[in-house]
Amino acid sequence: MLKIATWNVNSIRKRINQLCSFIVDSQIDIVLLQEIKCTEEQFPYAEIEKLGYEYAVYGQVARNGVCVLSKYPILEKLKIDIVESHQEARYIECVIKHSNNKVRVGSVYVPNGQSPDSHTFEYKLKFFDNLYERMGTLLKNEELTIIAGDYNVALDEIDVFDSNLLNGQVCFHIKEREKLRAILNLGFKDAFRISHLNLQQFTWWHYQGNSLRNNQGMRIDHMLLSPQAADKLETCYIDDRLRKLENPSDHTPVVCVIKQ
DNA sequence: ATGTCGCACGGGGTGCGA
């Protein structure tokens, strides 16, 4: 059994204690983090090593930043700029050895896009086009592959608290929903949705106002599985306990369990 | 209520991104 989690941690330095407790208490084998918001020099290696985990880090100053933490040996580490003209730390991929098998994992932080009429929204769509190419290439390997992270898009109406209100807005615009759908049509599976066909649950709630109390959130963090990984999916769940802690990230983790 | 966070810069509050 392999337990894998993804979490937009919104600063790993601010959340290091929550992160370590989560890994230990939930017995997570592999963690994919986004928005670690630090350079590789600033990364809290000591705390991670104390847990006995290996790491692969792609950091930058103040913003973005992704990493992989693993209880099992990391055989390959790949930092990729999905859109080469934007050198931002948004994607890291690792091959991890687990018993006699290998699993390929990617931690992805898709650009937010600000608003649908902004230049950064165009960047977001371009990022999705290039991610589509990368993930299509990965499928050809027919490996156990999981690309998870903050995709900054809710797929369907069930994935947002008010689809009429949010339709056309960033993170629920039809142009970006189509891009995520295209990745699924390549053959990747939405682990949470194949585990819970009709369950409305969110991974992100705004810090402002009463978003959390009123459960006004969105499911924008996803674990996308290759067919080989989906075949072995035991379950996938959203752990909303971390969003309810003091000084939380605005996102909460998604976890999947893979049979081996 | 431009309402909440985290970070850089710089040494106090402001601006940016989300």
CSV table of C-alpha atoms in Angstrom, one decimal, chain A:
chain,number,residue,atom,x,y,z
A,1,MET,CA,0.0,0.0,0.0
A,2,LEU,CA,1.2,3.5,-0.9
A,3,LYS,CA,-0.4,6.6,0.6
A,4,ILE,CA,0.2,9.7,-1.4
A,5,ALA,CA,-1.0,13.3,-0.6
A,6,THR,CA,-1.0,16.6,-2.4
A,7,TRP,CA,-1.3,19.9,-0.5
A,8,ASN,CA,-0.9,23.6,-1.4
A,9,VAL,CA,0.8,24.5,1.8
A,10,ASN,CA,1.0,28.3,1.3
A,11,SER,CA,4.5,28.7,2.7
A,12,ILE,CA,6.3,25.6,4.0
A,13,ARG,CA,8.1,27.6,6.6
A,14,LYS,CA,4.8,28.9,8.1
A,15,ARG,CA,3.3,25.4,8.0
A,16,ILE,CA,6.2,23.1,8.8
A,17,ASN,CA,4.7,21.9,12.1
A,18,GLN,CA,1.3,21.2,10.6
A,19,LEU,CA,3.0,19.4,7.7
A,20,CYS,CA,5.1,17.1,9.9
A,21,SER,CA,2.1,16.3,12.1
A,22,PHE,CA,0.0,15.5,9.0
A,23,ILE,CA,2.7,13.2,7.6
A,24,VAL,CA,3.2,11.3,10.8
A,25,ASP,CA,-0.5,11.1,12.0
A,26,SER,CA,-1.9,10.2,8.6
A,27,GLN,CA,1.1,7.9,7.7
A,28,ILE,CA,1.7,9.6,4.3
A,29,ASP,CA,4.4,7.9,2.2
A,30,ILE,CA,4.7,10.5,-0.5
A,31,VAL,CA,3.8,14.2,-0.2
A,32,LEU,CA,3.5,16.6,-3.2
A,33,LEU,CA,3.5,20.2,-2.1
A,34,GLN,CA,2.8,23.5,-3.9
A,35,GLU,CA,3.4,27.1,-3.0
A,36,ILE,CA,6.3,26.3,-0.6
A,37,LYS,CA,7.2,30.0,-1.1
A,38,CYS,CA,10.9,29.7,-0.4
A,39,THR,CA,14.3,29.2,-2.2
A,40,GLU,CA,16.1,25.9,-2.0
A,41,GLU,CA,18.5,27.4,0.5
A,42,GLN,CA,15.6,28.4,2.8
A,43,PHE,CA,13.9,24.9,2.6
A,44,PRO,CA,13.4,23.3,6.1
A,45,TYR,CA,15.6,20.2,5.3
A,46,ALA,CA,16.3,19.4,8.9
A,47,GLU,CA,12.7,18.8,9.9
A,48,ILE,CA,12.1,16.6,6.8
A,49,GLU,CA,15.2,14.6,7.4
A,50,LYS,CA,14.2,14.1,11.0
A,51,LEU,CA,11.1,12.3,9.7
A,52,GLY,CA,13.4,10.1,7.6
A,53,TYR,CA,12.0,11.4,4.3
A,54,GLU,CA,13.9,12.1,1.0
A,55,TYR,CA,13.1,15.3,-0.9
A,56,ALA,CA,13.2,16.9,-4.3
A,57,VAL,CA,12.8,20.7,-4.2
A,58,TYR,CA,12.2,23.3,-6.9
A,59,GLY,CA,12.1,26.6,-5.1
A,60,GLN,CA,12.3,30.3,-5.9
A,61,VAL,CA,12.2,33.6,-3.9
A,62,ALA,CA,8.8,34.4,-2.2
A,63,ARG,CA,6.4,32.8,-4.6
A,64,ASN,CA,5.4,29.4,-6.1
A,65,GLY,CA,7.8,26.6,-5.4
A,66,VAL,CA,7.0,22.8,-5.5
A,67,CYS,CA,8.5,19.8,-3.9
A,68,VAL,CA,8.2,16.0,-3.4
A,69,LEU,CA,8.8,14.3,0.0
A,70,SER,CA,9.2,10.5,0.0
A,71,LYS,CA,9.6,7.8,2.6
A,72,TYR,CA,11.0,5.6,-0.3
A,73,PRO,CA,14.1,6.2,-2.4
A,74,ILE,CA,13.8,8.9,-5.1
A,75,LEU,CA,15.6,7.6,-8.2
A,76,GLU,CA,15.1,10.6,-10.5
A,77,LYS,CA,14.4,14.3,-10.0
A,78,LEU,CA,13.2,16.5,-12.8
A,79,LYS,CA,12.5,20.3,-12.5
A,80,ILE,CA,10.6,21.4,-15.5
A,81,ASP,CA,9.6,24.9,-16.7
A,82,ILE,CA,6.3,23.9,-18.4
A,83,VAL,CA,6.3,27.3,-20.2
A,84,GLU,CA,9.9,27.9,-20.9
A,85,SER,CA,9.5,31.7,-21.2
A,86,HIS,CA,8.3,31.8,-17.6
A,87,GLN,CA,11.0,30.5,-15.3
A,88,GLU,CA,8.8,29.8,-12.3
A,89,ALA,CA,9.0,26.9,-9.9
A,90,ARG,CA,5.7,25.2,-10.8
A,91,TYR,CA,6.5,21.6,-11.7
A,92,ILE,CA,8.7,18.8,-10.4
A,93,GLU,CA,8.6,15.2,-11.3
A,94,CYS,CA,10.2,12.2,-9.5
A,95,VAL,CA,10.6,8.5,-10.0
A,96,ILE,CA,10.3,6.7,-6.7
A,97,LYS,CA,11.2,3.1,-5.9
A,98,HIS,CA,8.7,1.2,-3.8
A,99,SER,CA,9.4,-2.6,-3.2
A,100,ASN,CA,9.9,-4.0,-6.6
A,101,ASN,CA,7.9,-1.3,-8.4
A,102,LYS,CA,8.4,2.3,-9.5
A,103,VAL,CA,6.0,5.1,-9.3
A,104,ARG,CA,6.3,8.4,-11.1
A,105,VAL,CA,4.9,11.4,-9.4
A,106,GLY,CA,4.6,15.1,-10.4
A,107,SER,CA,3.8,18.1,-8.2
A,108,VAL,CA,2.2,20.8,-10.2
A,109,TYR,CA,1.2,24.4,-9.4
A,110,VAL,CA,-0.8,25.8,-12.3
A,111,PRO,CA,-0.8,29.7,-12.6
A,112,ASN,CA,-3.9,31.2,-10.9
A,113,GLY,CA,-4.7,33.4,-13.9
A,114,GLN,CA,-5.9,36.5,-11.9
A,115,SER,CA,-8.9,37.2,-14.2
A,116,PRO,CA,-10.1,35.9,-17.6
A,117,ASP,CA,-9.2,39.1,-19.4
A,118,SER,CA,-5.6,39.3,-18.0
A,119,HIS,CA,-2.4,38.4,-19.7
A,120,THR,CA,-1.7,35.9,-16.9
A,121,PHE,CA,-4.9,34.1,-17.9
A,122,GLU,CA,-3.3,33.6,-21.3
A,123,TYR,CA,-0.2,32.2,-19.6
A,124,LYS,CA,-2.5,29.8,-17.6
A,125,LEU,CA,-4.0,28.5,-20.8
A,126,LYS,CA,-0.6,28.1,-22.4
A,127,PHE,CA,0.6,26.3,-19.3
A,128,PHE,CA,-2.3,23.9,-19.6
A,129,ASP,CA,-1.5,23.3,-23.3
A,130,ASN,CA,2.1,22.4,-22.5
A,131,LEU,CA,1.1,20.3,-19.4
A,132,TYR,CA,-1.2,18.4,-21.8
A,133,GLU,CA,1.8,17.6,-24.0
A,134,ARG,CA,4.0,16.5,-21.0
A,135,MET,CA,1.2,14.3,-19.5
A,136,GLY,CA,0.5,12.8,-22.9
A,137,THR,CA,4.1,11.8,-23.3
A,138,LEU,CA,4.0,10.3,-19.8
A,139,LEU,CA,1.0,8.1,-20.7
A,140,LYS,CA,3.0,6.5,-23.5
A,141,ASN,CA,5.3,5.0,-20.9
A,142,GLU,CA,2.4,3.0,-19.5
A,143,GLU,CA,3.7,3.5,-16.0
A,144,LEU,CA,2.1,4.0,-12.6
A,145,THR,CA,2.0,7.8,-12.8
A,146,ILE,CA,0.3,10.4,-10.6
A,147,ILE,CA,0.4,14.1,-11.4
A,148,ALA,CA,-1.2,16.0,-8.6
A,149,GLY,CA,-1.4,19.5,-7.3
A,150,ASP,CA,-3.1,22.8,-7.4
A,151,TYR,CA,-4.6,22.9,-10.9
A,152,ASN,CA,-6.4,26.2,-10.0
A,153,VAL,CA,-9.5,24.9,-11.9
A,154,ALA,CA,-12.8,23.3,-10.8
A,155,LEU,CA,-13.9,20.7,-13.3
A,156,ASP,CA,-17.7,20.6,-13.1
A,157,GLU,CA,-20.6,22.4,-11.4
A,158,ILE,CA,-20.5,20.0,-8.5
A,159,ASP,CA,-17.0,21.1,-7.8
A,160,VAL,CA,-17.9,24.7,-6.8
A,161,PHE,CA,-20.3,26.1,-4.2
A,162,ASP,CA,-22.3,28.2,-6.6
A,163,SER,CA,-21.8,27.4,-10.3
A,164,ASN,CA,-24.1,30.3,-11.5
A,165,LEU,CA,-22.1,32.8,-9.5
A,166,LEU,CA,-18.7,31.5,-10.4
A,167,ASN,CA,-19.3,30.7,-14.1
A,168,GLY,CA,-17.0,32.7,-16.2
A,169,GLN,CA,-14.8,33.7,-13.3
A,170,VAL,CA,-11.2,32.6,-12.9
A,171,CYS,CA,-10.8,29.0,-11.7
A,172,PHE,CA,-14.2,28.1,-13.2
A,173,HIS,CA,-14.0,29.7,-16.7
A,174,ILE,CA,-15.1,27.4,-19.5
A,175,LYS,CA,-11.8,27.9,-21.3
A,176,GLU,CA,-9.7,26.5,-18.4
A,177,ARG,CA,-12.3,23.8,-17.5
A,178,GLU,CA,-11.9,22.5,-21.1
A,179,LYS,CA,-8.1,22.4,-20.7
A,180,LEU,CA,-8.4,20.2,-17.6
A,181,ARG,CA,-11.1,18.1,-19.4
A,182,ALA,CA,-8.6,17.6,-22.3
A,183,ILE,CA,-6.0,16.1,-19.9
A,184,LEU,CA,-8.7,13.7,-18.6
A,185,ASN,CA,-9.6,12.8,-22.1
A,186,LEU,CA,-6.0,11.9,-22.7
A,187,GLY,CA,-6.6,9.0,-20.3
A,188,PHE,CA,-5.8,10.5,-16.8
A,189,LYS,CA,-8.4,9.8,-14.1
A,190,ASP,CA,-9.6,12.3,-11.5
A,191,ALA,CA,-8.9,10.1,-8.4
A,192,PHE,CA,-11.4,11.9,-6.1
A,193,ARG,CA,-14.2,11.8,-8.6
A,194,ILE,CA,-13.8,8.1,-9.5
A,195,SER,CA,-13.9,7.3,-5.8
A,196,HIS,CA,-16.9,9.5,-5.1
A,197,LEU,CA,-19.2,9.9,-8.1
A,198,ASN,CA,-21.7,12.4,-6.6
A,199,LEU,CA,-19.9,13.8,-3.6
A,200,GLN,CA,-19.5,17.6,-3.3
A,201,GLN,CA,-16.4,18.4,-1.4
A,202,PHE,CA,-13.9,21.2,-1.7
A,203,THR,CA,-10.1,21.6,-1.3
A,204,TRP,CA,-9.9,25.4,-1.1
A,205,TRP,CA,-11.8,28.2,0.7
A,206,HIS,CA,-10.9,31.9,0.6
A,207,TYR,CA,-9.3,33.4,3.7
A,208,GLN,CA,-11.7,36.3,3.5
A,209,GLY,CA,-15.1,36.5,5.1
A,210,ASN,CA,-17.0,33.4,6.2
A,211,SER,CA,-16.1,31.2,3.2
A,212,LEU,CA,-15.1,28.3,5.4
A,213,ARG,CA,-17.9,28.6,7.8
A,214,ASN,CA,-20.4,28.8,5.0
A,215,ASN,CA,-18.6,26.1,3.0
A,216,GLN,CA,-18.2,28.4,0.0
A,217,GLY,CA,-15.2,26.6,-1.6
A,218,MET,CA,-14.0,25.0,-4.7
A,219,ARG,CA,-12.4,21.6,-5.6
A,220,ILE,CA,-9.3,22.9,-7.5
A,221,ASP,CA,-6.6,20.5,-6.2
A,222,HIS,CA,-6.6,17.2,-8.0
A,223,MET,CA,-4.7,13.9,-8.1
A,224,LEU,CA,-4.7,12.7,-11.8
A,225,LEU,CA,-3.8,9.1,-12.3
A,226,SER,CA,-2.6,7.1,-15.3
A,227,PRO,CA,-4.7,4.1,-16.1
A,228,GLN,CA,-2.1,1.9,-14.5
A,229,ALA,CA,-2.4,3.9,-11.3
A,230,ALA,CA,-6.2,4.1,-11.5
A,231,ASP,CA,-6.4,0.3,-11.7
A,232,LYS,CA,-4.7,0.2,-8.3
A,233,LEU,CA,-6.6,3.0,-6.6
A,234,GLU,CA,-8.0,1.9,-3.3
A,235,THR,CA,-9.6,5.2,-2.3
A,236,CYS,CA,-9.2,9.0,-2.5
A,237,TYR,CA,-10.3,11.5,0.1
A,238,ILE,CA,-10.1,15.2,1.0
A,239,ASP,CA,-8.8,15.8,4.5
A,240,ASP,CA,-10.5,19.0,5.5
A,241,ARG,CA,-9.2,18.9,9.1
A,242,LEU,CA,-6.1,20.9,8.2
A,243,ARG,CA,-8.1,23.8,6.8
A,244,LYS,CA,-9.8,24.1,10.2
A,245,LEU,CA,-6.6,24.4,12.2
A,246,GLU,CA,-5.3,27.7,13.6
A,247,ASN,CA,-3.2,29.5,11.0
A,248,PRO,CA,-4.2,27.2,8.2
A,249,SER,CA,-3.3,27.2,4.5
A,250,ASP,CA,-6.2,28.2,2.4
A,251,HIS,CA,-6.0,24.7,0.8
A,252,THR,CA,-6.5,21.3,2.4
A,253,PRO,CA,-4.8,18.1,1.4
A,254,VAL,CA,-6.1,15.4,-1.0
A,255,VAL,CA,-4.9,11.9,-0.3
A,256,CYS,CA,-5.0,8.7,-2.3
A,257,VAL,CA,-4.2,5.1,-1.4
A,258,ILE,CA,-2.7,2.9,-4.0
A,259,LYS,CA,-2.7,-0.9,-3.7
A,260,GLN,CA,0.6,-2.7,-4.4
